[in-house]
Backbone as a ProteinNet text record, in pm:
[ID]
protein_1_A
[PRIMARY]
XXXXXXXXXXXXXXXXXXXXXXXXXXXXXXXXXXXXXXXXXXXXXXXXXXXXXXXXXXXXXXXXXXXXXXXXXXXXXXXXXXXXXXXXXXXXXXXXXXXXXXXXXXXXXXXXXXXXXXXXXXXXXXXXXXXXXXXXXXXXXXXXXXXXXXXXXXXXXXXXXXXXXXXXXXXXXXXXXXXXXXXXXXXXXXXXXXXXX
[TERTIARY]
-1263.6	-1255.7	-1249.4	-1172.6	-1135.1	-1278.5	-1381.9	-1485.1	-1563.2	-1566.9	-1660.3	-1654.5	-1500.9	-1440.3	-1530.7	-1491.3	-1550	-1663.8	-1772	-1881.8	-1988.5	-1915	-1933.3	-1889	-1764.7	-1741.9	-1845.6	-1860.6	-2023.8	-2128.8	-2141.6	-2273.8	-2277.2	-2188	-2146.9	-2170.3	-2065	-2085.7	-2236	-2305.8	-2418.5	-2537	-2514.7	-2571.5	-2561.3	-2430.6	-2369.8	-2454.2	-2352	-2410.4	-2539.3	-2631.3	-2771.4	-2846.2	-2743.1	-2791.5	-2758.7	-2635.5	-2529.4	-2460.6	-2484.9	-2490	-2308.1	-2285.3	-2157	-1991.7	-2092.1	-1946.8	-1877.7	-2018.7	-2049.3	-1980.6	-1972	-1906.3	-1759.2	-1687.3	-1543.7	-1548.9	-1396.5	-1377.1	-1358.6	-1283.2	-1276.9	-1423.2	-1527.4	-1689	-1700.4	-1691.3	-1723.5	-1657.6	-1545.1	-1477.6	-1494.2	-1540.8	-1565.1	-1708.3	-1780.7	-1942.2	-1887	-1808.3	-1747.9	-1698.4	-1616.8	-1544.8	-1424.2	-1398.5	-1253.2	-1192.4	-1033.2	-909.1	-982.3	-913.1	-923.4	-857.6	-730.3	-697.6	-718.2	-846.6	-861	-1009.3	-1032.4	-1157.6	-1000.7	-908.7	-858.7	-797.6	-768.6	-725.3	-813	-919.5	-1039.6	-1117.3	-1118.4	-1238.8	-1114.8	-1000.8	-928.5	-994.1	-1018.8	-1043.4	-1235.8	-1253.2	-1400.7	-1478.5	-1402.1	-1489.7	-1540	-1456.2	-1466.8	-1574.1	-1545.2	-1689.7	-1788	-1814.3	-1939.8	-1970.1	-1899	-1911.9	-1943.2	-1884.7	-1890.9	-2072.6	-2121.8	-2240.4	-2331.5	-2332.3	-2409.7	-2440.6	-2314.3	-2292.5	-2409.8	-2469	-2568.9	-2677.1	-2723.6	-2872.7	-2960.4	-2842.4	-2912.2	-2888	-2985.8	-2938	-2861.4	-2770.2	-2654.6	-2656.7	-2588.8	-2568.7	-2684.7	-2691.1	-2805	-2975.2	-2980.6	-3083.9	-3124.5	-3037	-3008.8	-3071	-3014.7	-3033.6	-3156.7	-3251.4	-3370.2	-3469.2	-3424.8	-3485.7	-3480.8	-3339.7	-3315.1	-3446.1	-3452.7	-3518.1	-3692.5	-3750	-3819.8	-3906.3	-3962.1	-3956.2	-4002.2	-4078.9	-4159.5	-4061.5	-4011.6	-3975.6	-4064.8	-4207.6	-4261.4	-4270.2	-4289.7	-4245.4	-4104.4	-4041.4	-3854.3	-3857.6	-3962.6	-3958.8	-4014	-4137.8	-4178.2	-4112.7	-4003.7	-3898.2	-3825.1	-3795	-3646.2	-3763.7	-3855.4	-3969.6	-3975.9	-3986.2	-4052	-3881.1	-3761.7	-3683	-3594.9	-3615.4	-3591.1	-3664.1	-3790.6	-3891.5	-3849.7	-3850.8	-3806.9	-3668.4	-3551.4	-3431.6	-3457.8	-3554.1	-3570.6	-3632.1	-3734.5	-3832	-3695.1	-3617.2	-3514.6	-3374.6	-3364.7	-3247	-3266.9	-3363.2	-3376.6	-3270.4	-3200.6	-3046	-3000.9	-2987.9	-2921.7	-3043.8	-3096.8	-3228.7	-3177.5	-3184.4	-3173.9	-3013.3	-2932.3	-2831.6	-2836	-2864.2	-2889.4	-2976.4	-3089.8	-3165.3	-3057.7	-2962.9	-2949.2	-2811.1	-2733	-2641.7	-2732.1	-2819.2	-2890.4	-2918	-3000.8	-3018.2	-2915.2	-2801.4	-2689.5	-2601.6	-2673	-2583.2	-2453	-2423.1	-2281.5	-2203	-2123.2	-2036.5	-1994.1	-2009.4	-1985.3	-2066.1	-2200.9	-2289.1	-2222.9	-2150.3	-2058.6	-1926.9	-1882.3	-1736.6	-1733.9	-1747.8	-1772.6	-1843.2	-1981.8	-2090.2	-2148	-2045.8	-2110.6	-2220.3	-2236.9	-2385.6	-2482.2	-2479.9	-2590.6	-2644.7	-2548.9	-2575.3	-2638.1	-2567.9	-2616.3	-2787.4	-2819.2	-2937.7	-3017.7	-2968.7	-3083.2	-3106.4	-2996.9	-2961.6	-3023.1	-3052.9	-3094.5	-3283.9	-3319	-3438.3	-3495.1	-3366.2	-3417.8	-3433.9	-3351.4	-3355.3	-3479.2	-3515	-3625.8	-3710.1	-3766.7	-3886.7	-3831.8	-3735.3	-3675.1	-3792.9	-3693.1	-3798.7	-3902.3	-3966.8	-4128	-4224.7	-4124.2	-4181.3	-4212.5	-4079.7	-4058.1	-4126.7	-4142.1	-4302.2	-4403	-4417.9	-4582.3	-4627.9	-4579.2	-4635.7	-4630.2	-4563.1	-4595.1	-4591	-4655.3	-4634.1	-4608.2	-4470.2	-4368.9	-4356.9	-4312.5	-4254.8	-4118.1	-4053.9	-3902.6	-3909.3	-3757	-3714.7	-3657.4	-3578.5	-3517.2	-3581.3	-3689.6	-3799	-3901.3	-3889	-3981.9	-3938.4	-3784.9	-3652.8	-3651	-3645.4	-3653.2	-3768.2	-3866.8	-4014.1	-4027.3	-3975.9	-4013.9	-3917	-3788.5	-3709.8	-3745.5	-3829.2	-3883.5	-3994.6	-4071.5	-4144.9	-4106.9	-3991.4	-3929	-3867.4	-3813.9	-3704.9	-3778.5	-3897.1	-3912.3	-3991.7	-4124.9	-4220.2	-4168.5	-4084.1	-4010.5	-3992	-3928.4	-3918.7	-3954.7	-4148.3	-4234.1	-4311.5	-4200.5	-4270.1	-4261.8	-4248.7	-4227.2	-4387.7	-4429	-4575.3	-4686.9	-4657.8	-4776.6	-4893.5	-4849.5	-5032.2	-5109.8	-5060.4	-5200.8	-5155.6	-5105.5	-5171.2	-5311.5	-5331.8	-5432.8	-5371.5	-5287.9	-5257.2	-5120.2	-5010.8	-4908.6	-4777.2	-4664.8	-4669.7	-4739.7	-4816	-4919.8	-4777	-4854.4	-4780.4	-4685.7	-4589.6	-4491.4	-4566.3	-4639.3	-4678.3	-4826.8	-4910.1	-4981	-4881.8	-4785	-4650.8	-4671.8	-4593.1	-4533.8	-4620	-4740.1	-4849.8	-4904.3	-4926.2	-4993.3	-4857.3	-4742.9	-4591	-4638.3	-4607.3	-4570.9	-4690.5	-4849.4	-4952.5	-4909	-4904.1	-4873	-4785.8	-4630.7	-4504	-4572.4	-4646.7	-4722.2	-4800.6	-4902.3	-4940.1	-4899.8	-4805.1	-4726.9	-4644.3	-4599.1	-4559	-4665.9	-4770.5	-4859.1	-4882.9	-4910.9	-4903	-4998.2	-4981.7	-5125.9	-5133.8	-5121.6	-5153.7	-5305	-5311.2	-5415.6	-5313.3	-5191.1	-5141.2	-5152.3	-5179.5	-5171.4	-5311.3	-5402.8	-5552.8	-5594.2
-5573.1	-5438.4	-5331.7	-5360.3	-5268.4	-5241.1	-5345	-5343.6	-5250.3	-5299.1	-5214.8	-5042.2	-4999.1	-4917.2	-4823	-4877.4	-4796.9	-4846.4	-4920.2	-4907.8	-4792.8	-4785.6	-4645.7	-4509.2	-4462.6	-4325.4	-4347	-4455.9	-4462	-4364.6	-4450.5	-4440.9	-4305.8	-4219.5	-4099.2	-3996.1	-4069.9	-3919.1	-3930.7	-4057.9	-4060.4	-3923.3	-3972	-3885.1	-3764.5	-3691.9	-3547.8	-3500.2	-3595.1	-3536.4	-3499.8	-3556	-3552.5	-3410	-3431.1	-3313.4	-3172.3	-3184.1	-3017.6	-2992.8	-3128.4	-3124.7	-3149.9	-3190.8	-3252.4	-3099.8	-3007.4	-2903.8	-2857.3	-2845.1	-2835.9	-2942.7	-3065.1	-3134.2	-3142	-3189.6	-3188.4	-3350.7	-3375.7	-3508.3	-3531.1	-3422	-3461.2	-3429.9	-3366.1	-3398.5	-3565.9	-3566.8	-3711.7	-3819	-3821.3	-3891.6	-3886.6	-3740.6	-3759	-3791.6	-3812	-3863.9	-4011.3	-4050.2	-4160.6	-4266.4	-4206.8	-4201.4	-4291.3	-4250.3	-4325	-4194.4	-4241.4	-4185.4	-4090.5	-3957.5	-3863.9	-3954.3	-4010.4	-4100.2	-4209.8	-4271.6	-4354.8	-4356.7	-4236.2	-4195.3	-4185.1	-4154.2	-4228.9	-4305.6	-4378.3	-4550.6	-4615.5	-4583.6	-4691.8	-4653.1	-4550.9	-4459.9	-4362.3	-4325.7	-4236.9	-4108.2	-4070.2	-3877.6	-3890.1	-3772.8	-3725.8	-3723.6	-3720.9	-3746.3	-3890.9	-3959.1	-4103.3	-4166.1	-4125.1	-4144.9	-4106.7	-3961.7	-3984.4	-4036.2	-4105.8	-4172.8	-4348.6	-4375.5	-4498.3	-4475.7	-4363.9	-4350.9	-4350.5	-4322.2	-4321.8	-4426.9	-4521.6	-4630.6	-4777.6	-4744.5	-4891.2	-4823.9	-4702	-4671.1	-4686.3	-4646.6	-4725.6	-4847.5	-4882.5	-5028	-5077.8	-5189.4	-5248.6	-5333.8	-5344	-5420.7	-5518.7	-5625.3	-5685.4	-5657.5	-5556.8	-5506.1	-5457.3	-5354.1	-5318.5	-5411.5	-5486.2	-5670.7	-5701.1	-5682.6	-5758	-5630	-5507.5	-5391.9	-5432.9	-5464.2	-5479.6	-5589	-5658.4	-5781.8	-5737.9	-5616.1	-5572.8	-5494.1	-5544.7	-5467.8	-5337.5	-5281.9	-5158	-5033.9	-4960	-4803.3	-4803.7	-4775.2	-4728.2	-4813.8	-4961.1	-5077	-5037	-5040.9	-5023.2	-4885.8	-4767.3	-4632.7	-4667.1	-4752.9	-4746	-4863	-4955.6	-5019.9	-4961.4	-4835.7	-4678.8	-4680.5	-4594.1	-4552.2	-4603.3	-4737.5	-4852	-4855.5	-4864.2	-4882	-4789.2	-4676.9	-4551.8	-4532	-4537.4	-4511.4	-4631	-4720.9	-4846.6	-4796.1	-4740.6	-4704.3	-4583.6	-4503.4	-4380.6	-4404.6	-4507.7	-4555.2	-4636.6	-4707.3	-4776.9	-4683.4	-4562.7	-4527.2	-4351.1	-4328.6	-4147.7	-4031.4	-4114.1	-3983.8	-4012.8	-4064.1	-4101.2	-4004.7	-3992.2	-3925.2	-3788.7	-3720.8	-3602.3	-3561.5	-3655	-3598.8	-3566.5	-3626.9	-3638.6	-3486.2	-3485.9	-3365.2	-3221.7	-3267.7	-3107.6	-3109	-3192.6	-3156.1	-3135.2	-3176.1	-3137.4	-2974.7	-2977	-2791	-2692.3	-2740.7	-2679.3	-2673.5	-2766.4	-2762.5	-2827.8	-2910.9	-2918.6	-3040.6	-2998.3	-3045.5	-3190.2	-3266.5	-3370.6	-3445.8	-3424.3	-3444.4	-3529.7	-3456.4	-3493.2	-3589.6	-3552.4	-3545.2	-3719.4	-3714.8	-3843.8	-3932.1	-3908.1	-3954.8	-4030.2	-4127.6	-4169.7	-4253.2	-4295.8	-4409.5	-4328.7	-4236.1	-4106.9	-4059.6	-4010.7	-3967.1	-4091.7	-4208.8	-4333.7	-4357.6	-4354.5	-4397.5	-4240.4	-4126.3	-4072.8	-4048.3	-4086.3	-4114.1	-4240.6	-4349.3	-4391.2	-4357.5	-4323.6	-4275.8	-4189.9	-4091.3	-4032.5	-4098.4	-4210.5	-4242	-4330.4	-4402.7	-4429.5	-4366.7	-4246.4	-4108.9	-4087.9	-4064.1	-4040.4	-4198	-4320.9	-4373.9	-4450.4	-4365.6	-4416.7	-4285.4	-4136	-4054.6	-4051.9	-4118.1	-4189.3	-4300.9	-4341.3	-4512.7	-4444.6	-4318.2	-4186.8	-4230.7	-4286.7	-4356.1	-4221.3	-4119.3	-3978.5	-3877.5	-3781.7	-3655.9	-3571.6	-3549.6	-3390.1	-3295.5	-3170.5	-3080.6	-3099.6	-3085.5	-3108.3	-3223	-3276.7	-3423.4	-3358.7	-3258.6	-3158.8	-3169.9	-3073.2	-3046.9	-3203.3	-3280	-3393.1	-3450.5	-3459.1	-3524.1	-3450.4	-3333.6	-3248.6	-3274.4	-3264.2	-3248.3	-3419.4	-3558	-3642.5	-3634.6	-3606.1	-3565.5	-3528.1	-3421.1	-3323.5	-3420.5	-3526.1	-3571.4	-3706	-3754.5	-3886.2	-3848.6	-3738.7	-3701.5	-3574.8	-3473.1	-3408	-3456.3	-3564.6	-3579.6	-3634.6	-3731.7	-3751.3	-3658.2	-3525.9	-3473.2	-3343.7	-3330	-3270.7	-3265.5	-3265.3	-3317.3	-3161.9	-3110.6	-2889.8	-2928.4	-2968.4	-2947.3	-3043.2	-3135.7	-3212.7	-3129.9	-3018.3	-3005.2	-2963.6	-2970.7	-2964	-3119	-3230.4	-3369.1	-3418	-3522.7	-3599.1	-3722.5	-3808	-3917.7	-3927.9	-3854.5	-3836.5	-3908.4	-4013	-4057.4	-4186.3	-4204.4	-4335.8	-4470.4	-4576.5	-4712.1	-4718.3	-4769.9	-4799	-4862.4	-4936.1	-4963.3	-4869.1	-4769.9	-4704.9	-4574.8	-4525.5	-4449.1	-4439	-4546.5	-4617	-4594	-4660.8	-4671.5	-4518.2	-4373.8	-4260.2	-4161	-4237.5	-4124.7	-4177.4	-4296.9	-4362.8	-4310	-4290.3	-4286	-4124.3	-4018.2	-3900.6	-3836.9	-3924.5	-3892.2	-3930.1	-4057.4	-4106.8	-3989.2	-3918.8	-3870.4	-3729.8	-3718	-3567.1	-3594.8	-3713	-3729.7	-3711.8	-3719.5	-3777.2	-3907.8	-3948.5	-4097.7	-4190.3	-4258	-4310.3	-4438	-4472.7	-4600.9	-4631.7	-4771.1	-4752.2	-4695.7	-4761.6	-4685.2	-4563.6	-4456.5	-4328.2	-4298	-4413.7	-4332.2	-4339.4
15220	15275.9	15165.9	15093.5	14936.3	14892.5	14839.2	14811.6	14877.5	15008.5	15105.7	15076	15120.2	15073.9	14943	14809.5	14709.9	14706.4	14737.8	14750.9	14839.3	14986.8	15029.2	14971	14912.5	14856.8	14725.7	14639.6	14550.7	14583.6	14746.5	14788.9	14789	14880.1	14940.8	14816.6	14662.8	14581.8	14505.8	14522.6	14499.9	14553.3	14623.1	14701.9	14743.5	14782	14738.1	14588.9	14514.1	14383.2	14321.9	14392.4	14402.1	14433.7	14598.7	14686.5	14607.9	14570.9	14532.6	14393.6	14367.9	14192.6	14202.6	14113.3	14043.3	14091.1	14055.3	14044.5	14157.5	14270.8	14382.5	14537.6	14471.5	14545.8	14562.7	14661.6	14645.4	14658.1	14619.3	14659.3	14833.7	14856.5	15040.2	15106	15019	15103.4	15061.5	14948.7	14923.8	15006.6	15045	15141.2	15245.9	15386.8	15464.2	15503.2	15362.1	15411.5	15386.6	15312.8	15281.7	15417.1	15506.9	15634.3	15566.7	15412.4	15365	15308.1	15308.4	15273	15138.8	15078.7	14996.3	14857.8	14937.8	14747.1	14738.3	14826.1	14726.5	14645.5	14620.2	14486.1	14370	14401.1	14247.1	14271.6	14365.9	14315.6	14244.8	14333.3	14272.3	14149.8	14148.1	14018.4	13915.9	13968	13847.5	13866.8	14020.1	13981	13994.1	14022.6	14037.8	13889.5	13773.1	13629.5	13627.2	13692	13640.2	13774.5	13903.5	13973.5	13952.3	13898.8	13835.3	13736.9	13648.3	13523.8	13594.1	13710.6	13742.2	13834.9	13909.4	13928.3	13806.9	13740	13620.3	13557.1	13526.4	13399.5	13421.8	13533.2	13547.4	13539.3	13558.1	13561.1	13397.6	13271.6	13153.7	13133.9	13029.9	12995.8	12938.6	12905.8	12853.7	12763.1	12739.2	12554.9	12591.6	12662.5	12725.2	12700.6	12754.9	12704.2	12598.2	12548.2	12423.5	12292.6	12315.6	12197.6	12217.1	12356.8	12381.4	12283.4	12267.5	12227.3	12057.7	12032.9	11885.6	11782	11908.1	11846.9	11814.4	11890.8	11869.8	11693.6	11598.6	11469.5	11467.2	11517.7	11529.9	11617.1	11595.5	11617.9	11773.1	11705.7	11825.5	11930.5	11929.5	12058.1	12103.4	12021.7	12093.9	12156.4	12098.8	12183.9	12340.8	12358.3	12440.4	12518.3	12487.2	12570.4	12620.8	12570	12600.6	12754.2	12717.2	12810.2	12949.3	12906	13025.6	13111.7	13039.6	13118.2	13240.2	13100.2	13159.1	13333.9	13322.3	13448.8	13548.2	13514.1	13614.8	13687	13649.7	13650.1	13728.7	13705.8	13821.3	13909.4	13912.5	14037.5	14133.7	14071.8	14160.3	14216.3	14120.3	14145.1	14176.6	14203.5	14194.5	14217.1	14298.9	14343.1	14193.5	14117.8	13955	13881.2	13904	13812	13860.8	13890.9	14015.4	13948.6	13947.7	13894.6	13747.1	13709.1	13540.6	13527.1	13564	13599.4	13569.4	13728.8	13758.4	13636.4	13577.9	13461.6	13334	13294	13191.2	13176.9	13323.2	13341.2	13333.3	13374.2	13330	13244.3	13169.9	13029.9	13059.6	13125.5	13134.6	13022.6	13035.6	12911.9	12954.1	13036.4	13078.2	13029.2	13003.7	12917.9	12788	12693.7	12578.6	12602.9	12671.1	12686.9	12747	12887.3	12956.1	13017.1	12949.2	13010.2	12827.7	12766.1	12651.3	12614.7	12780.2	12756.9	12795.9	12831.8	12863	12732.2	12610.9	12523.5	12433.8	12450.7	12332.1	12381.1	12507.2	12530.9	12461.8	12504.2	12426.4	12258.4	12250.3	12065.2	12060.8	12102.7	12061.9	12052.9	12183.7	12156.7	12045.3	12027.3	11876.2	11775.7	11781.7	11648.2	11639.6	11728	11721.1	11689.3	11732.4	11678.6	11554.3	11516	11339.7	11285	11321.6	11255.3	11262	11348.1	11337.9	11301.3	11285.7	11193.5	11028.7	10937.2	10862.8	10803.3	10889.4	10852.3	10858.3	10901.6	10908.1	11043.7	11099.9	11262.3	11343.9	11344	11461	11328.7	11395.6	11326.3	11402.8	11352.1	11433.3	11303.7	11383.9	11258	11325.3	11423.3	11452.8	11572	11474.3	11548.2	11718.4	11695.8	11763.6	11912.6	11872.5	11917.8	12026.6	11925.4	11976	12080.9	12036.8	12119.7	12287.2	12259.8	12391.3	12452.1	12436.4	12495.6	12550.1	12515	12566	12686.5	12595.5	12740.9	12861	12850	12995.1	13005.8	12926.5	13005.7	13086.4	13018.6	13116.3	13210.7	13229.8	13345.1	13470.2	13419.2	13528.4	13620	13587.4	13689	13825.5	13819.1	13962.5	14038.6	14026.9	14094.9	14119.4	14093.2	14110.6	14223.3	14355.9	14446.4	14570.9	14493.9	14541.1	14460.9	14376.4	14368.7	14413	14508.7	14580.5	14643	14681.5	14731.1	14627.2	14484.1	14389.8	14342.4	14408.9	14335.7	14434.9	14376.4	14466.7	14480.2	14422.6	14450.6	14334.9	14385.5	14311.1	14402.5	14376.9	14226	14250.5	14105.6	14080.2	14098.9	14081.3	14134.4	13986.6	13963.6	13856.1	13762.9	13750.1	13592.1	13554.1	13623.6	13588.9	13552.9	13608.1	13581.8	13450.5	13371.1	13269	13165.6	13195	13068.8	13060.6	13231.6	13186.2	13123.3	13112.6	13044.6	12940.8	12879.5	12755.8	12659.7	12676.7	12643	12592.6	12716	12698.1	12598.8	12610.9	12493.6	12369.7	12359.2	12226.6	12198.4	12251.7	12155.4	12139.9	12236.7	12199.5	12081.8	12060.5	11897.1	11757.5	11815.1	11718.5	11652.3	11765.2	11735.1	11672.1	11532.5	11511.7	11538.7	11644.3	11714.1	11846.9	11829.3	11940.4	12066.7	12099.8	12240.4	12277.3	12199.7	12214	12255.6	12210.7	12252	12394.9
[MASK]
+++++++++++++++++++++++++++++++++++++++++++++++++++++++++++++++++++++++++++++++++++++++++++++++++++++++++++++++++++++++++++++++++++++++++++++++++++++++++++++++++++++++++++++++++++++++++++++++++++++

């Protein structure tokens, strides 16, 4: 029952949070979409920072994956493992995308503070573009810069869907997804690989 329990207020601030964004929600909306008690989002989670920290913490990948990336030698293969997983993770989880979205746009400080596998996954992506700029494999003038722009391209197309009546067949199937982002970020780096062509 316990289980059941915080698996629904999950579901609930999942989804709030999606809809109205993080600041926007209360814990007693979250509970009565929940149809459970107001305390127990902190029995179970410790407070509204830590549910959204517990919504968040599976949509990147984990030491697990992480290691399967490590084993990779090339910068730009391990960039386009960030890539491939990232998109799989929004095709399965979009209310998690959507949130991520609307705290980014707002700058919010949760960002820093308690969301540390949020920040490690995109640190790690930089560091990847650091070094596969370094081996001469992309050409940027800012890491800064490069860092942001793949950003907006892994995270906005999902939810470009206020612009469907100028697609024709929008969104493509998950691995044509994958290969027309990954192709795109490649050569917005400057990429001198065949993948980019």
């Amino acid at each position: 029952m316990n289980e059941d329990v915080k698996a629904r207020i999950l579901a609930a601030a999942k989804k709030l949070f999606a809809e109205k964004g993080y600041s926007a929600t209360s814990i007693r909306q979250i509970c009565e979409e929940a149809g459970a008690n107001v305390a127990l989002v902190s029995y179970h989670f410790g407070g509204k920072e830590k549910l959204l920290d517990a919504v968040l913490r599976n949509f990147f990948p984990d030491e697990m994956r992480y290691a399967v990336m490590e084993r990779l030698e090339n910068p730009v293969d391990r960039l386009k493992f960030l890539i491939r997983e990232f998109l799989i993770a929004m095709r399965t989880d979009p209310e998690v995308t959507r949130i991520l979205m609307l705290e980014i746009m707002l700058g919010a400080e949760r960002l820093k503070t308690i969301l540390p596998h949020t920040l490690s996954f995109w640190q790690r992506l930089r560091e990847e573009i650091r070094a596969a700029t370094e081996q001469g494999l992309f050409d940027i003038d800012s890491l800064d810069h490069a860092l942001v722009q793949t950003m907006a391209v892994m995270i906005y197309p999902l939810h470009s869907s206020g612009f469907q009546p100028l697609m024709e067949s929008w969104p493509p199937d998950l691995e044509t997804e994958i290969a027309q982002r990954t192709r795109f970020v490649l050569r917005g780096l400057g990429a001198r690989t065949e993948d980019a062509q």
